[in-house]
Amino acid sequence: MSLLLLATSGWLAVLVTEAAPGSALRVVTTIVFLLVCPGAAVIGLVRPLLGRRDHTGDAMESGALALAISIGLGMIVSEIYFLTATFTMSRTLITLAALTSAAALGALVTSRRAHRAPAPRRSVSRRREPQDW
C-alpha cells in the first residue's frame, strides 16, 4: 500500500502547485516530495533485488540514501532541461513525478518476485565421460 502512495505522491505535488503561490501547503508538499519521494521509490525498486542482509540501522541508512538519491535525480532532471533550454519548475516536477511513479510501481513487481517462493530446480542428468584421457 505504501508503494501506491509513493507512486501518487508526485502527482499530489503537481496538483498542489495549482494552489496559491507561496502557500504553506504548496511549499511543504513540494519540498517533501522533492527531498524524499524519488529516492524512496528508487530504493524500493532496488532493495528486493539485493537479497537477504542484516537490517541493523536500516531506517537511518534508507533515509540518508533516499535524500541523496532524490537530490541527485532532481539535479540530473533539472540539468537536462537547462541544457536543452526548456527548464520550467513544473516540467521538472512532472518528470520527477513520472520517474517516482514508474520506480514505485516497478518496486511492486520486484517485491512480489522477491517474496515469491523460489521454483524448485530440476536436476539435469549429465552423462559422465570416462576419465581415461
mmCIF file with all atom_site columns, C-alpha atoms in Angstrom:
data_model
loop_
_atom_site.group_PDB
_atom_site.id
_atom_site.type_symbol
_atom_site.label_atom_id
_atom_site.label_alt_id
_atom_site.label_comp_id
_atom_site.label_asym_id
_atom_site.label_entity_id
_atom_site.label_seq_id
_atom_site.pdbx_PDB_ins_code
_atom_site.Cartn_x
_atom_site.Cartn_y
_atom_site.Cartn_z
_atom_site.occupancy
_atom_site.B_iso_or_equiv
_atom_site.pdbx_formal_charge
_atom_site.auth_seq_id
_atom_site.auth_comp_id
_atom_site.auth_asym_id
_atom_site.auth_atom_id
_atom_site.pdbx_PDB_model_num
ATOM 1   C CA . MET A 1 1   ? 0.000  0.000   0.000   1.00 0.00 ? 1   MET A CA 1
ATOM 2   C CA . SER A 1 2   ? 2.820  2.422   0.816   1.00 0.00 ? 2   SER A CA 1
ATOM 3   C CA . LEU A 1 3   ? 4.304  1.945   -2.658  1.00 0.00 ? 3   LEU A CA 1
ATOM 4   C CA . LEU A 1 4   ? 0.994  3.029   -4.188  1.00 0.00 ? 4   LEU A CA 1
ATOM 5   C CA . LEU A 1 5   ? 1.012  6.151   -2.002  1.00 0.00 ? 5   LEU A CA 1
ATOM 6   C CA . LEU A 1 6   ? 4.591  6.791   -3.080  1.00 0.00 ? 6   LEU A CA 1
ATOM 7   C CA . ALA A 1 7   ? 3.569  6.414   -6.726  1.00 0.00 ? 7   ALA A CA 1
ATOM 8   C CA . THR A 1 8   ? 0.859  9.058   -6.324  1.00 0.00 ? 8   THR A CA 1
ATOM 9   C CA . SER A 1 9   ? 2.922  11.456  -4.193  1.00 0.00 ? 9   SER A CA 1
ATOM 10  C CA . GLY A 1 10  ? 4.427  13.248  -7.170  1.00 0.00 ? 10  GLY A CA 1
ATOM 11  C CA . TRP A 1 11  ? 1.076  13.808  -8.782  1.00 0.00 ? 11  TRP A CA 1
ATOM 12  C CA . LEU A 1 12  ? -0.199 15.228  -5.498  1.00 0.00 ? 12  LEU A CA 1
ATOM 13  C CA . ALA A 1 13  ? 2.733  17.661  -5.504  1.00 0.00 ? 13  ALA A CA 1
ATOM 14  C CA . VAL A 1 14  ? 1.887  18.640  -9.090  1.00 0.00 ? 14  VAL A CA 1
ATOM 15  C CA . LEU A 1 15  ? -1.755 19.269  -8.110  1.00 0.00 ? 15  LEU A CA 1
ATOM 16  C CA . VAL A 1 16  ? -0.731 21.334  -5.093  1.00 0.00 ? 16  VAL A CA 1
ATOM 17  C CA . THR A 1 17  ? 1.316  23.656  -7.302  1.00 0.00 ? 17  THR A CA 1
ATOM 18  C CA . GLU A 1 18  ? -2.010 24.953  -8.565  1.00 0.00 ? 18  GLU A CA 1
ATOM 19  C CA . ALA A 1 19  ? -2.636 26.361  -5.073  1.00 0.00 ? 19  ALA A CA 1
ATOM 20  C CA . ALA A 1 20  ? -1.944 29.995  -4.289  1.00 0.00 ? 20  ALA A CA 1
ATOM 21  C CA . PRO A 1 21  ? 1.739  30.856  -4.783  1.00 0.00 ? 21  PRO A CA 1
ATOM 22  C CA . GLY A 1 22  ? 3.650  30.872  -1.531  1.00 0.00 ? 22  GLY A CA 1
ATOM 23  C CA . SER A 1 23  ? 1.023  28.957  0.441   1.00 0.00 ? 23  SER A CA 1
ATOM 24  C CA . ALA A 1 24  ? 2.392  26.730  3.198   1.00 0.00 ? 24  ALA A CA 1
ATOM 25  C CA . LEU A 1 25  ? 0.668  23.650  1.757   1.00 0.00 ? 25  LEU A CA 1
ATOM 26  C CA . ARG A 1 26  ? 2.319  24.159  -1.632  1.00 0.00 ? 26  ARG A CA 1
ATOM 27  C CA . VAL A 1 27  ? 5.784  24.780  -0.210  1.00 0.00 ? 27  VAL A CA 1
ATOM 28  C CA . VAL A 1 28  ? 5.779  21.912  2.310   1.00 0.00 ? 28  VAL A CA 1
ATOM 29  C CA . THR A 1 29  ? 4.273  19.341  -0.059  1.00 0.00 ? 29  THR A CA 1
ATOM 30  C CA . THR A 1 30  ? 6.655  20.171  -2.894  1.00 0.00 ? 30  THR A CA 1
ATOM 31  C CA . ILE A 1 31  ? 9.776  20.235  -0.718  1.00 0.00 ? 31  ILE A CA 1
ATOM 32  C CA . VAL A 1 32  ? 8.924  16.945  1.000   1.00 0.00 ? 32  VAL A CA 1
ATOM 33  C CA . PHE A 1 33  ? 8.244  15.314  -2.369  1.00 0.00 ? 33  PHE A CA 1
ATOM 34  C CA . LEU A 1 34  ? 11.460 16.612  -3.954  1.00 0.00 ? 34  LEU A CA 1
ATOM 35  C CA . LEU A 1 35  ? 13.655 15.621  -0.995  1.00 0.00 ? 35  LEU A CA 1
ATOM 36  C CA . VAL A 1 36  ? 12.230 12.197  -0.175  1.00 0.00 ? 36  VAL A CA 1
ATOM 37  C CA . CYS A 1 37  ? 9.939  10.523  -2.691  1.00 0.00 ? 37  CYS A CA 1
ATOM 38  C CA . PRO A 1 38  ? 12.063 9.956   -5.846  1.00 0.00 ? 38  PRO A CA 1
ATOM 39  C CA . GLY A 1 39  ? 14.863 8.436   -3.769  1.00 0.00 ? 39  GLY A CA 1
ATOM 40  C CA . ALA A 1 40  ? 12.491 6.321   -1.692  1.00 0.00 ? 40  ALA A CA 1
ATOM 41  C CA . ALA A 1 41  ? 10.922 4.930   -4.866  1.00 0.00 ? 41  ALA A CA 1
ATOM 42  C CA . VAL A 1 42  ? 14.327 4.021   -6.308  1.00 0.00 ? 42  VAL A CA 1
ATOM 43  C CA . ILE A 1 43  ? 15.330 2.353   -3.026  1.00 0.00 ? 43  ILE A CA 1
ATOM 44  C CA . GLY A 1 44  ? 12.054 0.426   -3.037  1.00 0.00 ? 44  GLY A CA 1
ATOM 45  C CA . LEU A 1 45  ? 12.807 -0.714  -6.558  1.00 0.00 ? 45  LEU A CA 1
ATOM 46  C CA . VAL A 1 46  ? 16.351 -1.881  -5.842  1.00 0.00 ? 46  VAL A CA 1
ATOM 47  C CA . ARG A 1 47  ? 16.135 -3.196  -2.261  1.00 0.00 ? 47  ARG A CA 1
ATOM 48  C CA . PRO A 1 48  ? 14.314 -6.513  -3.019  1.00 0.00 ? 48  PRO A CA 1
ATOM 49  C CA . LEU A 1 49  ? 16.935 -7.322  -5.633  1.00 0.00 ? 49  LEU A CA 1
ATOM 50  C CA . LEU A 1 50  ? 19.759 -7.130  -3.071  1.00 0.00 ? 50  LEU A CA 1
ATOM 51  C CA . GLY A 1 51  ? 18.675 -10.291 -1.286  1.00 0.00 ? 51  GLY A CA 1
ATOM 52  C CA . ARG A 1 52  ? 18.850 -11.023 2.414   1.00 0.00 ? 52  ARG A CA 1
ATOM 53  C CA . ARG A 1 53  ? 21.145 -8.988  4.598   1.00 0.00 ? 53  ARG A CA 1
ATOM 54  C CA . ASP A 1 54  ? 21.475 -7.595  8.091   1.00 0.00 ? 54  ASP A CA 1
ATOM 55  C CA . HIS A 1 55  ? 18.976 -4.759  8.535   1.00 0.00 ? 55  HIS A CA 1
ATOM 56  C CA . THR A 1 56  ? 20.626 -3.105  11.549  1.00 0.00 ? 56  THR A CA 1
ATOM 57  C CA . GLY A 1 57  ? 20.386 0.669   11.171  1.00 0.00 ? 57  GLY A CA 1
ATOM 58  C CA . ASP A 1 58  ? 18.217 0.248   8.114   1.00 0.00 ? 58  ASP A CA 1
ATOM 59  C CA . ALA A 1 59  ? 15.894 3.236   8.726   1.00 0.00 ? 59  ALA A CA 1
ATOM 60  C CA . MET A 1 60  ? 18.719 5.753   9.087   1.00 0.00 ? 60  MET A CA 1
ATOM 61  C CA . GLU A 1 61  ? 20.532 4.332   6.080   1.00 0.00 ? 61  GLU A CA 1
ATOM 62  C CA . SER A 1 62  ? 17.397 4.363   3.941   1.00 0.00 ? 62  SER A CA 1
ATOM 63  C CA . GLY A 1 63  ? 16.550 7.937   4.921   1.00 0.00 ? 63  GLY A CA 1
ATOM 64  C CA . ALA A 1 64  ? 20.005 9.270   4.089   1.00 0.00 ? 64  ALA A CA 1
ATOM 65  C CA . LEU A 1 65  ? 20.118 7.312   0.849   1.00 0.00 ? 65  LEU A CA 1
ATOM 66  C CA . ALA A 1 66  ? 16.634 8.476   -0.175  1.00 0.00 ? 66  ALA A CA 1
ATOM 67  C CA . LEU A 1 67  ? 17.655 12.090  0.423   1.00 0.00 ? 67  LEU A CA 1
ATOM 68  C CA . ALA A 1 68  ? 20.854 11.733  -1.604  1.00 0.00 ? 68  ALA A CA 1
ATOM 69  C CA . ILE A 1 69  ? 19.168 9.918   -4.494  1.00 0.00 ? 69  ILE A CA 1
ATOM 70  C CA . SER A 1 70  ? 16.289 12.422  -4.570  1.00 0.00 ? 70  SER A CA 1
ATOM 71  C CA . ILE A 1 71  ? 18.658 15.386  -4.721  1.00 0.00 ? 71  ILE A CA 1
ATOM 72  C CA . GLY A 1 72  ? 20.716 13.668  -7.401  1.00 0.00 ? 72  GLY A CA 1
ATOM 73  C CA . LEU A 1 73  ? 17.695 12.859  -9.563  1.00 0.00 ? 73  LEU A CA 1
ATOM 74  C CA . GLY A 1 74  ? 16.401 16.411  -9.184  1.00 0.00 ? 74  GLY A CA 1
ATOM 75  C CA . MET A 1 75  ? 19.759 17.799  -10.276 1.00 0.00 ? 75  MET A CA 1
ATOM 76  C CA . ILE A 1 76  ? 20.009 15.474  -13.276 1.00 0.00 ? 76  ILE A CA 1
ATOM 77  C CA . VAL A 1 77  ? 16.478 16.221  -14.500 1.00 0.00 ? 77  VAL A CA 1
ATOM 78  C CA . SER A 1 78  ? 16.957 19.972  -13.989 1.00 0.00 ? 78  SER A CA 1
ATOM 79  C CA . GLU A 1 79  ? 20.317 19.922  -15.777 1.00 0.00 ? 79  GLU A CA 1
ATOM 80  C CA . ILE A 1 80  ? 18.855 18.109  -18.775 1.00 0.00 ? 80  ILE A CA 1
ATOM 81  C CA . TYR A 1 81  ? 16.149 20.758  -19.079 1.00 0.00 ? 81  TYR A CA 1
ATOM 82  C CA . PHE A 1 82  ? 18.696 23.567  -18.602 1.00 0.00 ? 82  PHE A CA 1
ATOM 83  C CA . LEU A 1 83  ? 20.956 22.135  -21.315 1.00 0.00 ? 83  LEU A CA 1
ATOM 84  C CA . THR A 1 84  ? 18.051 21.926  -23.738 1.00 0.00 ? 84  THR A CA 1
ATOM 85  C CA . ALA A 1 85  ? 16.894 25.458  -22.754 1.00 0.00 ? 85  ALA A CA 1
ATOM 86  C CA . THR A 1 86  ? 13.443 24.144  -21.803 1.00 0.00 ? 86  THR A CA 1
ATOM 87  C CA . PHE A 1 87  ? 13.606 24.370  -17.998 1.00 0.00 ? 87  PHE A CA 1
ATOM 88  C CA . THR A 1 88  ? 10.478 25.141  -16.030 1.00 0.00 ? 88  THR A CA 1
ATOM 89  C CA . MET A 1 89  ? 9.810  24.067  -12.477 1.00 0.00 ? 89  MET A CA 1
ATOM 90  C CA . SER A 1 90  ? 6.507  22.450  -13.406 1.00 0.00 ? 90  SER A CA 1
ATOM 91  C CA . ARG A 1 91  ? 8.135  20.432  -16.202 1.00 0.00 ? 91  ARG A CA 1
ATOM 92  C CA . THR A 1 92  ? 10.823 19.231  -13.797 1.00 0.00 ? 92  THR A CA 1
ATOM 93  C CA . LEU A 1 93  ? 8.235  18.348  -11.157 1.00 0.00 ? 93  LEU A CA 1
ATOM 94  C CA . ILE A 1 94  ? 6.126  16.399  -13.664 1.00 0.00 ? 94  ILE A CA 1
ATOM 95  C CA . THR A 1 95  ? 9.189  14.474  -14.871 1.00 0.00 ? 95  THR A CA 1
ATOM 96  C CA . LEU A 1 96  ? 10.186 13.597  -11.300 1.00 0.00 ? 96  LEU A CA 1
ATOM 97  C CA . ALA A 1 97  ? 6.584  12.571  -10.544 1.00 0.00 ? 97  ALA A CA 1
ATOM 98  C CA . ALA A 1 98  ? 6.632  10.245  -13.559 1.00 0.00 ? 98  ALA A CA 1
ATOM 99  C CA . LEU A 1 99  ? 10.006 8.759   -12.546 1.00 0.00 ? 99  LEU A CA 1
ATOM 100 C CA . THR A 1 100 ? 8.780  8.267   -8.980  1.00 0.00 ? 100 THR A CA 1
ATOM 101 C CA . SER A 1 101 ? 5.589  6.565   -10.153 1.00 0.00 ? 101 SER A CA 1
ATOM 102 C CA . ALA A 1 102 ? 7.498  4.282   -12.508 1.00 0.00 ? 102 ALA A CA 1
ATOM 103 C CA . ALA A 1 103 ? 10.001 3.292   -9.822  1.00 0.00 ? 103 ALA A CA 1
ATOM 104 C CA . ALA A 1 104 ? 7.320  2.736   -7.166  1.00 0.00 ? 104 ALA A CA 1
ATOM 105 C CA . LEU A 1 105 ? 5.183  0.615   -9.480  1.00 0.00 ? 105 LEU A CA 1
ATOM 106 C CA . GLY A 1 106 ? 8.283  -1.288  -10.543 1.00 0.00 ? 106 GLY A CA 1
ATOM 107 C CA . ALA A 1 107 ? 9.034  -1.862  -6.860  1.00 0.00 ? 107 ALA A CA 1
ATOM 108 C CA . LEU A 1 108 ? 5.652  -3.577  -6.524  1.00 0.00 ? 108 LEU A CA 1
ATOM 109 C CA . VAL A 1 109 ? 6.732  -6.056  -9.182  1.00 0.00 ? 109 VAL A CA 1
ATOM 110 C CA . THR A 1 110 ? 10.215 -6.681  -7.780  1.00 0.00 ? 110 THR A CA 1
ATOM 111 C CA . SER A 1 111 ? 8.965  -7.066  -4.205  1.00 0.00 ? 111 SER A CA 1
ATOM 112 C CA . ARG A 1 112 ? 6.392  -9.637  -5.315  1.00 0.00 ? 112 ARG A CA 1
ATOM 113 C CA . ARG A 1 113 ? 9.069  -11.570 -7.169  1.00 0.00 ? 113 ARG A CA 1
ATOM 114 C CA . ALA A 1 114 ? 11.402 -11.444 -4.186  1.00 0.00 ? 114 ALA A CA 1
ATOM 115 C CA . HIS A 1 115 ? 8.717  -12.691 -1.777  1.00 0.00 ? 115 HIS A CA 1
ATOM 116 C CA . ARG A 1 116 ? 7.561  -15.463 -4.064  1.00 0.00 ? 116 ARG A CA 1
ATOM 117 C CA . ALA A 1 117 ? 8.876  -18.904 -3.195  1.00 0.00 ? 117 ALA A CA 1
ATOM 118 C CA . PRO A 1 118 ? 11.702 -19.983 -5.467  1.00 0.00 ? 118 PRO A CA 1
ATOM 119 C CA . ALA A 1 119 ? 10.720 -22.544 -8.044  1.00 0.00 ? 119 ALA A CA 1
ATOM 120 C CA . PRO A 1 120 ? 12.216 -25.969 -7.454  1.00 0.00 ? 120 PRO A CA 1
ATOM 121 C CA . ARG A 1 121 ? 15.127 -26.686 -9.697  1.00 0.00 ? 121 ARG A CA 1
ATOM 122 C CA . ARG A 1 122 ? 15.030 -29.710 -11.877 1.00 0.00 ? 122 ARG A CA 1
ATOM 123 C CA . SER A 1 123 ? 18.100 -31.795 -11.778 1.00 0.00 ? 123 SER A CA 1
ATOM 124 C CA . VAL A 1 124 ? 19.704 -32.339 -15.105 1.00 0.00 ? 124 VAL A CA 1
ATOM 125 C CA . SER A 1 125 ? 21.240 -35.738 -15.519 1.00 0.00 ? 125 SER A CA 1
ATOM 126 C CA . ARG A 1 126 ? 24.637 -35.466 -17.069 1.00 0.00 ? 126 ARG A CA 1
ATOM 127 C CA . ARG A 1 127 ? 26.372 -38.281 -18.714 1.00 0.00 ? 127 ARG A CA 1
ATOM 128 C CA . ARG A 1 128 ? 29.781 -38.702 -17.242 1.00 0.00 ? 128 ARG A CA 1
ATOM 129 C CA . GLU A 1 129 ? 32.674 -39.095 -19.580 1.00 0.00 ? 129 GLU A CA 1
ATOM 130 C CA . PRO A 1 130 ? 35.379 -41.604 -18.744 1.00 0.00 ? 130 PRO A CA 1
ATOM 131 C CA . GLN A 1 131 ? 38.403 -40.146 -17.013 1.00 0.00 ? 131 GLN A CA 1
ATOM 132 C CA . ASP A 1 132 ? 40.879 -42.039 -19.234 1.00 0.00 ? 132 ASP A CA 1
ATOM 133 C CA . TRP A 1 133 ? 42.037 -39.152 -21.277 1.00 0.00 ? 133 TRP A CA 1
#
